Structures are given as C-alpha cells and as structure tokens.
PDB file of C-alpha atoms and ligand atoms in Angstrom:
ATOM      1  CA  ASP A  28     172.822  93.212 164.532  1.00 92.00           C
ATOM      2  CA  LEU A  29     173.588  92.565 160.902  1.00 96.00           C
ATOM      3  CA  LYS A  30     176.477  94.434 159.379  1.00 97.00           C
ATOM      4  CA  LEU A  31     177.541  94.460 155.746  1.00 98.00           C
ATOM      5  CA  THR A  32     180.869  96.082 154.929  1.00 98.00           C
ATOM      6  CA  ASP A  33     181.935  96.668 151.330  1.00 98.00           C
ATOM      7  CA  VAL A  34     179.942  93.614 150.249  1.00 98.00           C
ATOM      8  CA  GLY A  35     180.058  92.689 146.591  1.00 97.00           C
ATOM      9  CA  LYS A  36     178.922  89.922 144.315  1.00 98.00           C
ATOM     10  CA  VAL A  37     180.466  88.749 141.094  1.00 97.00           C
ATOM     11  CA  TYR A  38     178.735  85.803 139.430  1.00 96.00           C
ATOM     12  CA  GLY A  39     180.927  83.314 137.617  1.00 93.00           C
ATOM     13  CA  GLY A  40     184.058  85.413 138.046  1.00 90.00           C
ATOM     14  CA  THR A  41     182.937  88.042 135.528  1.00 94.00           C
ATOM     15  CA  VAL A  42     179.413  89.371 136.092  1.00 96.00           C
ATOM     16  CA  GLU A  43     179.424  92.001 138.837  1.00 97.00           C
ATOM     17  CA  VAL A  44     175.917  92.530 140.185  1.00 97.00           C
ATOM     18  CA  LEU A  45     176.621  94.252 143.512  1.00 98.00           C
ATOM     19  CA  LYS A  46     179.509  96.301 144.881  1.00 97.00           C
ATOM     20  CA  GLU A  47     180.421  98.371 147.923  1.00 97.00           C
ATOM     21  CA  ILE A  48     177.310  97.581 149.927  1.00 98.00           C
ATOM     22  CA  ASP A  49     177.577  99.037 153.442  1.00 98.00           C
ATOM     23  CA  LEU A  50     174.616  98.505 155.704  1.00 98.00           C
ATOM     24  CA  ASP A  51     174.104  98.332 159.444  1.00 97.00           C
ATOM     25  CA  ILE A  52     170.847  96.736 160.513  1.00 97.00           C
ATOM     26  CA  LYS A  53     169.841  96.816 164.169  1.00 95.00           C
ATOM     27  CA  ALA A  54     168.120  93.940 165.922  1.00 94.00           C
ATOM     28  CA  GLY A  55     164.380  94.538 165.778  1.00 94.00           C
ATOM     29  CA  GLU A  56     164.475  96.601 162.607  1.00 96.00           C
ATOM     30  CA  LEU A  57     162.349  95.827 159.578  1.00 97.00           C
ATOM     31  CA  ILE A  58     164.310  96.819 156.494  1.00 97.00           C
ATOM     32  CA  VAL A  59     162.746  96.801 153.034  1.00 97.00           C
ATOM     33  CA  PHE A  60     164.863  96.402 149.900  1.00 97.00           C
ATOM     34  CA  VAL A  61     163.416  97.920 146.744  1.00 95.00           C
ATOM     35  CA  GLY A  62     164.903  98.469 143.312  1.00 93.00           C
ATOM     36  CA  PRO A  63     164.434  97.576 139.664  1.00 92.00           C
ATOM     37  CA  SER A  64     164.199  93.983 138.516  1.00 92.00           C
ATOM     38  CA  GLY A  65     167.647  92.437 138.268  1.00 94.00           C
ATOM     39  CA  CYS A  66     169.348  94.964 140.564  1.00 95.00           C
ATOM     40  CA  GLY A  67     170.443  92.266 142.988  1.00 96.00           C
ATOM     41  CA  LYS A  68     167.833  92.247 145.773  1.00 96.00           C
ATOM     42  CA  SER A  69     167.464  88.463 145.842  1.00 95.00           C
ATOM     43  CA  THR A  70     171.216  88.046 145.452  1.00 97.00           C
ATOM     44  CA  LEU A  71     171.782  90.213 148.528  1.00 97.00           C
ATOM     45  CA  LEU A  72     169.217  88.259 150.562  1.00 97.00           C
ATOM     46  CA  ARG A  73     170.692  84.949 149.448  1.00 96.00           C
ATOM     47  CA  MET A  74     174.171  86.097 150.451  1.00 97.00           C
ATOM     48  CA  ILE A  75     172.880  87.106 153.878  1.00 97.00           C
ATOM     49  CA  ALA A  76     171.185  83.713 154.199  1.00 96.00           C
ATOM     50  CA  GLY A  77     174.342  81.928 153.092  1.00 96.00           C
ATOM     51  CA  LEU A  78     172.714  80.408 150.013  1.00 94.00           C
ATOM     52  CA  GLU A  79     175.041  82.370 147.754  1.00 96.00           C
ATOM     53  CA  ARG A  80     178.739  83.039 148.303  1.00 95.00           C
ATOM     54  CA  ILE A  81     179.842  86.581 149.111  1.00 97.00           C
ATOM     55  CA  THR A  82     182.632  87.441 146.678  1.00 96.00           C
ATOM     56  CA  GLY A  83     183.841  90.618 148.393  1.00 95.00           C
ATOM     57  CA  GLY A  84     183.591  92.316 151.758  1.00 97.00           C
ATOM     58  CA  THR A  85     182.266  90.976 155.035  1.00 98.00           C
ATOM     59  CA  LEU A  86     178.954  90.073 156.575  1.00 98.00           C
ATOM     60  CA  GLU A  87     178.792  90.119 160.360  1.00 97.00           C
ATOM     61  CA  ILE A  88     176.005  88.839 162.561  1.00 95.00           C
ATOM     62  CA  ASP A  89     176.209  90.056 166.164  1.00 93.00           C
ATOM     63  CA  GLY A  90     179.839  91.018 165.676  1.00 94.00           C
ATOM     64  CA  GLN A  91     180.991  87.753 164.099  1.00 95.00           C
ATOM     65  CA  VAL A  92     182.074  87.469 160.496  1.00 97.00           C
ATOM     66  CA  VAL A  93     179.869  84.784 158.957  1.00 97.00           C
ATOM     67  CA  ASN A  94     181.028  84.825 155.316  1.00 96.00           C
ATOM     68  CA  ASP A  95     181.963  81.150 155.549  1.00 96.00           C
ATOM     69  CA  VAL A  96     179.333  80.029 158.062  1.00 96.00           C
ATOM     70  CA  PRO A  97     176.872  77.549 156.519  1.00 94.00           C
ATOM     71  CA  PRO A  98     173.227  78.684 156.198  1.00 92.00           C
ATOM     72  CA  ALA A  99     171.879  76.382 158.905  1.00 88.00           C
ATOM     73  CA  GLN A 100     174.232  77.891 161.500  1.00 91.00           C
ATOM     74  CA  ARG A 101     173.463  81.550 160.831  1.00 94.00           C
ATOM     75  CA  GLY A 102     170.209  81.796 162.783  1.00 92.00           C
ATOM     76  CA  ILE A 103     168.449  83.059 159.677  1.00 95.00           C
ATOM     77  CA  ALA A 104     165.226  81.859 158.054  1.00 93.00           C
ATOM     78  CA  MET A 105     164.127  82.801 154.554  1.00 92.00           C
ATOM     79  CA  VAL A 106     160.615  82.927 153.098  1.00 90.00           C
ATOM     80  CA  PHE A 107     160.384  82.832 149.310  1.00 84.00           C
ATOM     81  CA  GLN A 108     157.872  84.045 146.780  1.00 78.00           C
ATOM     82  CA  SER A 109     156.859  80.498 145.905  1.00 77.00           C
ATOM     83  CA  TYR A 110     155.913  78.738 149.097  1.00 74.00           C
ATOM     84  CA  ALA A 111     157.917  75.557 148.393  1.00 82.00           C
ATOM     85  CA  LEU A 112     155.889  73.481 150.848  1.00 91.00           C
ATOM     86  CA  TYR A 113     156.291  69.705 150.898  1.00 93.00           C
ATOM     87  CA  PRO A 114     153.145  68.620 149.013  1.00 94.00           C
ATOM     88  CA  HIS A 115     152.836  65.193 150.648  1.00 96.00           C
ATOM     89  CA  MET A 116     153.091  66.513 154.209  1.00 96.00           C
ATOM     90  CA  THR A 117     150.388  68.090 156.332  1.00 97.00           C
ATOM     91  CA  VAL A 118     150.687  71.684 157.478  1.00 97.00           C
ATOM     92  CA  ARG A 119     151.789  70.418 160.900  1.00 97.00           C
ATOM     93  CA  ASP A 120     154.502  68.232 159.376  1.00 96.00           C
ATOM     94  CA  ASN A 121     155.640  70.982 157.035  1.00 95.00           C
ATOM     95  CA  MET A 122     156.077  73.246 160.040  1.00 95.00           C
ATOM     96  CA  SER A 123     157.711  70.517 162.166  1.00 96.00           C
ATOM     97  CA  PHE A 124     160.175  69.265 159.598  1.00 93.00           C
ATOM     98  CA  ALA A 125     163.150  71.541 160.288  1.00 88.00           C
ATOM     99  CA  LEU A 126     162.797  70.918 164.027  1.00 92.00           C
ATOM    100  CA  GLN A 127     162.727  67.150 163.500  1.00 91.00           C
ATOM    101  CA  ILE A 128     165.924  67.413 161.459  1.00 89.00           C
ATOM    102  CA  ALA A 129     167.413  69.438 164.316  1.00 86.00           C
ATOM    103  CA  LYS A 130     166.432  66.562 166.675  1.00 90.00           C
ATOM    104  CA  LYS A 131     164.230  68.660 168.929  1.00 91.00           C
ATOM    105  CA  SER A 132     162.013  66.784 171.385  1.00 94.00           C
ATOM    106  CA  LYS A 133     158.416  65.908 170.436  1.00 94.00           C
ATOM    107  CA  GLU A 134     157.089  68.216 173.142  1.00 95.00           C
ATOM    108  CA  GLU A 135     159.248  71.117 172.028  1.00 94.00           C
ATOM    109  CA  ILE A 136     158.221  70.639 168.395  1.00 95.00           C
ATOM    110  CA  ALA A 137     154.528  70.466 169.277  1.00 96.00           C
ATOM    111  CA  ALA A 138     154.771  73.611 171.404  1.00 95.00           C
ATOM    112  CA  SER A 139     156.630  75.578 168.713  1.00 94.00           C
ATOM    113  CA  VAL A 140     154.171  74.555 166.006  1.00 96.00           C
ATOM    114  CA  GLU A 141     151.165  75.412 168.200  1.00 94.00           C
ATOM    115  CA  ARG A 142     152.611  78.821 168.991  1.00 92.00           C
ATOM    116  CA  ALA A 143     153.359  79.638 165.348  1.00 92.00           C
ATOM    117  CA  ALA A 144     149.984  78.294 164.177  1.00 94.00           C
ATOM    118  CA  LYS A 145     148.236  80.502 166.696  1.00 90.00           C
ATOM    119  CA  MET A 146     150.247  83.562 165.660  1.00 86.00           C
ATOM    120  CA  LEU A 147     149.331  82.970 162.003  1.00 87.00           C
ATOM    121  CA  GLN A 148     145.766  81.748 162.570  1.00 88.00           C
ATOM    122  CA  LEU A 149     146.612  78.403 161.031  1.00 93.00           C
ATOM    123  CA  GLU A 150     145.229  76.238 163.842  1.00 95.00           C
ATOM    124  CA  PRO A 151     142.210  74.990 161.820  1.00 96.00           C
ATOM    125  CA  TYR A 152     144.443  73.809 159.001  1.00 97.00           C
ATOM    126  CA  LEU A 153     147.208  71.884 160.782  1.00 97.00           C
ATOM    127  CA  ASP A 154     146.074  68.478 159.519  1.00 97.00           C
ATOM    128  CA  ARG A 155     145.465  69.525 155.912  1.00 97.00           C
ATOM    129  CA  LEU A 156     147.732  69.000 152.959  1.00 96.00           C
ATOM    130  CA  PRO A 157     149.018  72.121 151.148  1.00 94.00           C
ATOM    131  CA  LYS A 158     146.842  71.415 148.110  1.00 94.00           C
ATOM    132  CA  ALA A 159     143.757  71.945 150.282  1.00 95.00           C
ATOM    133  CA  LEU A 160     144.831  75.471 151.248  1.00 93.00           C
ATOM    134  CA  SER A 161     144.423  78.855 149.596  1.00 89.00           C
ATOM    135  CA  GLY A 162     147.462  80.764 148.364  1.00 87.00           C
ATOM    136  CA  GLY A 163     147.415  83.041 151.391  1.00 86.00           C
ATOM    137  CA  GLN A 164     147.151  80.113 153.784  1.00 90.00           C
ATOM    138  CA  ARG A 165     150.072  78.402 152.047  1.00 91.00           C
ATOM    139  CA  GLN A 166     152.194  81.494 152.342  1.00 89.00           C
ATOM    140  CA  ARG A 167     151.326  81.651 156.050  1.00 91.00           C
ATOM    141  CA  VAL A 168     152.527  78.047 156.404  1.00 94.00           C
ATOM    142  CA  ALA A 169     155.783  79.067 154.721  1.00 93.00           C
ATOM    143  CA  ILE A 170     156.112  81.911 157.226  1.00 92.00           C
ATOM    144  CA  GLY A 171     155.214  79.462 160.010  1.00 93.00           C
ATOM    145  CA  ARG A 172     158.045  77.181 158.945  1.00 93.00           C
ATOM    146  CA  ALA A 173     160.402  80.114 159.421  1.00 91.00           C
ATOM    147  CA  ILE A 174     158.940  81.127 162.807  1.00 92.00           C
ATOM    148  CA  VAL A 175     159.257  77.679 164.404  1.00 93.00           C
ATOM    149  CA  ARG A 176     162.995  77.767 163.830  1.00 90.00           C
ATOM    150  CA  ASP A 177     163.112  80.852 166.053  1.00 89.00           C
ATOM    151  CA  PRO A 178     165.598  82.721 163.856  1.00 92.00           C
ATOM    152  CA  LYS A 179     167.294  85.965 164.813  1.00 92.00           C
ATOM    153  CA  VAL A 180     166.794  87.209 161.278  1.00 95.00           C
ATOM    154  CA  PHE A 181     163.849  86.708 158.915  1.00 95.00           C
ATOM    155  CA  LEU A 182     164.403  87.244 155.201  1.00 96.00           C
ATOM    156  CA  PHE A 183     161.357  87.656 152.976  1.00 94.00           C
ATOM    157  CA  ASP A 184     161.796  87.652 149.197  1.00 94.00           C
ATOM    158  CA  GLU A 185     158.598  89.070 147.695  1.00 91.00           C
ATOM    159  CA  PRO A 186     156.506  86.785 149.878  1.00 87.00           C
ATOM    160  CA  LEU A 187     153.160  88.211 148.794  1.00 85.00           C
ATOM    161  CA  SER A 188     153.661  88.698 145.079  1.00 83.00           C
ATOM    162  CA  ASN A 189     151.741  85.537 144.155  1.00 80.00           C
ATOM    163  CA  LEU A 190     148.672  86.562 146.137  1.00 81.00           C
ATOM    164  CA  ASP A 191     145.655  88.482 144.920  1.00 83.00           C
ATOM    165  CA  ALA A 192     145.210  92.067 146.090  1.00 85.00           C
ATOM    166  CA  ALA A 193     142.937  91.341 149.043  1.00 83.00           C
ATOM    167  CA  LEU A 194     145.102  88.524 150.332  1.00 82.00           C
ATOM    168  CA  ARG A 195     148.194  90.657 149.929  1.00 85.00           C
ATOM    169  CA  VAL A 196     146.737  93.255 152.242  1.00 87.00           C
ATOM    170  CA  ALA A 197     145.635  90.653 154.792  1.00 85.00           C
ATOM    171  CA  THR A 198     148.997  88.901 154.779  1.00 84.00           C
ATOM    172  CA  ARG A 199     150.884  92.186 154.937  1.00 89.00           C
ATOM    173  CA  ILE A 200     148.964  93.031 158.091  1.00 89.00           C
ATOM    174  CA  GLU A 201     149.952  89.656 159.514  1.00 87.00           C
ATOM    175  CA  ILE A 202     153.592  90.370 158.806  1.00 89.00           C
ATOM    176  CA  ALA A 203     153.253  93.706 160.591  1.00 92.00           C
ATOM    177  CA  GLN A 204     151.717  91.831 163.535  1.00 90.00           C
ATOM    178  CA  LEU A 205     154.536  89.303 163.405  1.00 89.00           C
ATOM    179  CA  LYS A 206     157.014  92.144 163.798  1.00 91.00           C
ATOM    180  CA  GLU A 207     155.074  93.385 166.837  1.00 91.00           C
ATOM    181  CA  ALA A 208     154.982  89.885 168.323  1.00 89.00           C
ATOM    182  CA  LEU A 209     158.710  89.328 167.794  1.00 89.00           C
ATOM    183  CA  PRO A 210     160.136  92.783 168.539  1.00 90.00           C
ATOM    184  CA  ASP A 211     163.779  91.726 168.883  1.00 92.00           C
ATOM    185  CA  ARG A 212     163.994  89.919 165.542  1.00 93.00           C
ATOM    186  CA  THR A 213     165.458  91.538 162.485  1.00 95.00           C
ATOM    187  CA  MET A 214     163.463  91.346 159.259  1.00 95.00           C
ATOM    188  CA  ILE A 215     164.556  92.111 155.733  1.00 97.00           C
ATOM    189  CA  TYR A 216     161.781  92.278 153.223  1.00 95.00           C
ATOM    190  CA  VAL A 217     162.104  92.536 149.438  1.00 96.00           C
ATOM    191  CA  THR A 218     159.155  93.895 147.509  1.00 93.00           C
ATOM    192  CA  HIS A 219     158.168  95.674 144.320  1.00 88.00           C
ATOM    193  CA  ASP A 220     155.056  97.013 146.019  1.00 88.00           C
ATOM    194  CA  GLN A 221     155.371 100.625 147.179  1.00 89.00           C
ATOM    195  CA  VAL A 222     152.507 100.305 149.623  1.00 89.00           C
ATOM    196  CA  GLU A 223     154.137  97.311 151.277  1.00 91.00           C
ATOM    197  CA  ALA A 224     157.444  99.147 151.453  1.00 93.00           C
ATOM    198  CA  MET A 225     155.970 102.345 152.881  1.00 93.00           C
ATOM    199  CA  THR A 226     153.737 100.642 155.454  1.00 93.00           C
ATOM    200  CA  LEU A 227     156.065  97.894 156.713  1.00 94.00           C
ATOM    201  CA  ALA A 228     159.523  99.450 156.700  1.00 96.00           C
ATOM    202  CA  ASP A 229     161.406 101.078 159.528  1.00 97.00           C
ATOM    203  CA  ARG A 230     163.947 101.908 156.829  1.00 97.00           C
ATOM    204  CA  ILE A 231     163.920 101.419 153.080  1.00 97.00           C
ATOM    205  CA  VAL A 232     167.074 100.577 151.131  1.00 97.00           C
ATOM    206  CA  VAL A 233     166.839 101.580 147.472  1.00 96.00           C
ATOM    207  CA  LEU A 234     169.196  99.497 145.336  1.00 96.00           C
ATOM    208  CA  ALA A 235     170.298 100.618 141.877  1.00 94.00           C
ATOM    209  CA  ASN A 236     173.385 100.506 139.680  1.00 94.00           C
ATOM    210  CA  LYS A 237     174.991  97.707 141.733  1.00 97.00           C
ATOM    211  CA  GLY A 238     174.843  99.731 144.914  1.00 96.00           C
ATOM    212  CA  ILE A 239     172.675 101.549 147.418  1.00 97.00           C
ATOM    213  CA  ALA A 240     171.016 104.648 145.966  1.00 95.00           C
ATOM    214  CA  GLN A 241     169.540 105.793 149.286  1.00 96.00           C
ATOM    215  CA  VAL A 242     168.645 104.520 152.752  1.00 97.00           C
ATOM    216  CA  GLY A 243     166.096 106.137 155.009  1.00 97.00           C
ATOM    217  CA  SER A 244     162.742 105.956 156.698  1.00 97.00           C
ATOM    218  CA  PRO A 245     159.735 105.875 154.359  1.00 95.00           C
ATOM    219  CA  LEU A 246     159.013 109.511 155.229  1.00 94.00           C
ATOM    220  CA  GLU A 247     162.618 110.609 154.610  1.00 95.00           C
ATOM    221  CA  LEU A 248     162.703 108.960 151.207  1.00 94.00           C
ATOM    222  CA  TYR A 249     159.327 110.371 150.314  1.00 93.00           C
ATOM    223  CA  GLU A 250     160.102 113.919 151.406  1.00 93.00           C
ATOM    224  CA  THR A 251     163.786 114.161 150.531  1.00 94.00           C
ATOM    225  CA  PRO A 252     164.658 111.687 147.796  1.00 94.00           C
ATOM    226  CA  ASN A 253     168.310 112.183 146.803  1.00 93.00           C
ATOM    227  CA  SER A 254     167.700 111.506 143.127  1.00 91.00           C
ATOM    228  CA  GLU A 255     165.042 111.451 140.476  1.00 90.00           C
ATOM    229  CA  PHE A 256     165.359 107.689 140.480  1.00 87.00           C
ATOM    230  CA  VAL A 257     164.502 107.364 144.169  1.00 91.00           C
ATOM    231  CA  ALA A 258     161.695 109.906 143.830  1.00 91.00           C
ATOM    232  CA  GLN A 259     160.122 107.946 140.998  1.00 87.00           C
ATOM    233  CA  PHE A 260     160.553 104.671 142.783  1.00 83.00           C
ATOM    234  CA  ILE A 261     159.037 105.870 146.029  1.00 84.00           C
ATOM    235  CA  GLY A 262     156.345 107.810 144.231  1.00 81.00           C
ATOM    236  CA  SER A 263     157.176 111.252 145.604  1.00 71.00           C
ATOM    237  CA  PRO A 264     155.223 114.152 144.159  1.00 72.00           C
ATOM    238  CA  ALA A 265     157.172 115.809 141.324  1.00 61.00           C
TER     239      ALA A 265
HETATM  240  P1  LIG B  20     163.842  90.704 140.650  1.00 60.93           P
HETATM  241  O1  LIG B  20     163.257  91.981 141.167  1.00 60.93           O
HETATM  242  O2  LIG B  20     163.491  90.478 139.231  1.00 60.93           O
HETATM  243  O3  LIG B  20     163.585  89.527 141.534  1.00 60.93           O
HETATM  244  P2  LIG B  20     166.502  90.954 141.772  1.00 60.93           P
HETATM  245  O4  LIG B  20     166.776  92.365 142.168  1.00 60.93           O
HETATM  246  O5  LIG B  20     166.092  90.025 142.853  1.00 60.93           O
HETATM  247  O6  LIG B  20     165.448  90.952 140.606  1.00 60.93           O
HETATM  248  P3  LIG B  20     168.672  89.113 141.337  1.00 60.93           P
HETATM  249  O7  LIG B  20     167.859  87.892 141.202  1.00 60.93           O
HETATM  250  O8  LIG B  20     169.439  89.297 142.595  1.00 60.93           O
HETATM  251  O9  LIG B  20     167.813  90.423 141.043  1.00 60.93           O
HETATM  252  O10 LIG B  20     169.680  89.148 140.119  1.00 60.93           O
HETATM  253  C1  LIG B  20     170.641  90.191 139.971  1.00 60.93           C
HETATM  254  C2  LIG B  20     171.418  89.965 138.697  1.00 60.93           C
HETATM  255  O11 LIG B  20     172.247  88.815 138.841  1.00 60.93           O
HETATM  256  C3  LIG B  20     170.550  89.710 137.466  1.00 60.93           C
HETATM  257  O12 LIG B  20     171.118  90.386 136.394  1.00 60.93           O
HETATM  258  C4  LIG B  20     170.613  88.224 137.284  1.00 60.93           C
HETATM  259  O13 LIG B  20     170.518  87.884 135.915  1.00 60.93           O
HETATM  260  C5  LIG B  20     171.991  87.887 137.816  1.00 60.93           C
HETATM  261  N1  LIG B  20     172.039  86.532 138.410  1.00 60.93           N
HETATM  262  C6  LIG B  20     171.236  86.046 139.380  1.00 60.93           C
HETATM  263  N2  LIG B  20     171.584  84.790 139.712  1.00 60.93           N
HETATM  264  C7  LIG B  20     172.634  84.471 138.931  1.00 60.93           C
HETATM  265  C8  LIG B  20     173.446  83.312 138.777  1.00 60.93           C
HETATM  266  N3  LIG B  20     173.245  82.218 139.539  1.00 60.93           N
HETATM  267  N4  LIG B  20     174.433  83.353 137.865  1.00 60.93           N
HETATM  268  C9  LIG B  20     174.658  84.453 137.114  1.00 60.93           C
HETATM  269  N5  LIG B  20     173.932  85.573 137.200  1.00 60.93           N
HETATM  270  C10 LIG B  20     172.931  85.596 138.089  1.00 60.93           C
HETATM  271 MG1  LIG B  21     164.436  88.810 143.164  1.00 60.93          MG
END
C-alpha cells in the first residue's frame, strides 16, 4: 500500500504547490490523477518516485516511511510522456539496461525481457533501434523498461499524450491489460484525457488549489461531483 499523510511541496523554500495531501492507495489499485495544468500532478508523482524531495508530511510504502529512501530502492518505476529511450541501443538493450545495472544474471534478464515483450507485443521489434519504431511502439518499450524491473508501483505521467488518437486508444487498452496481468501492482496514472481517466481508473483523484478537490470512483465523481469544478472537469451533465 501507498500512504500519503499531510504531504506538501514547497519549491525553493517559497513556492508552495501542494499541501495537506492525504491519500491511501491499496495494492492493485489503479488511481488516476487529474487536474488543471500546473496543479502539481507531476510534482506529486515525482515525490512518490523519489525524484523530488517531499517538503512536508510522510510517504509510506507498505508501512515504511520512505521520505528519505532513494528512488532505486523504492520498488517504483515511472513512465514519462517522452519515452526517453537510449537511441543507440536496441529495444532489447533498452529493456535490459536497468537489470544489467542491477547485476542480474543473463538468463534472468533474457527471461524478464521476453516476458515483458510478449505482454506488450514487442517481440518482433527487439533487435530494432528506437528510431525504427512508431511512437506507440516506443512508448510500449518505455512501459516494457518499467515492467522488467518488476516494481510494486507503476507511475505513468501522461504516457499517451504524444500519440495520435488511434494509437492512444490502442495503448490505453494495453495499459488496461497490463493491470489485469499484474493484479497486485499499484498504478498511478496522470492524464488530461477524460476518457482515459474514466475508463482506466478504479478511483480518480481530482487535484486543484494545491490540494485534493475530490476522490472517488469514476461513477461517483460523475454522478455526485462535490463542486462545479469537479463536475466540469469530469464532464458531468449540468
Ligand atoms: P501539467 O498538467 O502541465 O503537466 P502538473 O500538474 O504536472 O502540470 P507540475 O509540473 O507538478 O504540474 O508543476 C506544479 C507547479 O510547480 C507549477 O506551477 C510549476 O511551475 C511548479 N514547478 C514545477 N517544477 C518546479 C521546480 N523544479 N521549481 C520550481 N517550481 C516548479
Ligand atoms: Mg505534469
């Protein structure tokens, strides 16, 4: 489980972007963060990943406070909007890299990469360089790099926003399948896309004004938004 208690973020000692964030995320849940641009969605993900310091409150993973635990030891993998693949490495090597750093055996690496490639239908492309892939295939490699590390928690920061509409739908379906294939893993997914939020989420967290405006299932937020802001964001009928 992932537990945030009174979490806040102040950049550079003066700019408060988040405050009093309380959130309890169960293993196996897929949580979607939505909210206006600049409201702190990426900041929150980066704090959970350990890429950004938490300036107030506590973050616990499975009951342990991890505020000062380095990213590599948190059991978390993050997938970004821009795929950030290594351009000079094949798909296989891109997906193997983190495991090589972690000094896993050749056999273990090969097995993990095969398994992830199969899950993401990347088997035909393992020996290609990223430049010979489509945008959707590249994003699947980025997701594959996260899967091979076998994280407890997956963080996705607008992973599909660079894809065209058709690819977005196809890749969204793959992410839904990934959740089914890895039912005990927690996923947090940031998106601006209402359809993605409504179709993927177990629960949606609406962020606004430095805090959480509302948390609930897609249906709850749609049927009983607690503010005009949430209603507009979720697209409830007026
Ligand atoms: P978007 O939907 O546009 O991606 P977001 O919700 O992910 O937005 P963040 O990137 O978390 O928003 O940024 C939240 C606020 O913090 C913004 O006002 C941003 O300018 C500010 N911010 C982000 N990173 C830093 C930083 N390193 N130093 C100072 N301020 C920052
Ligand atoms: Mg962002």
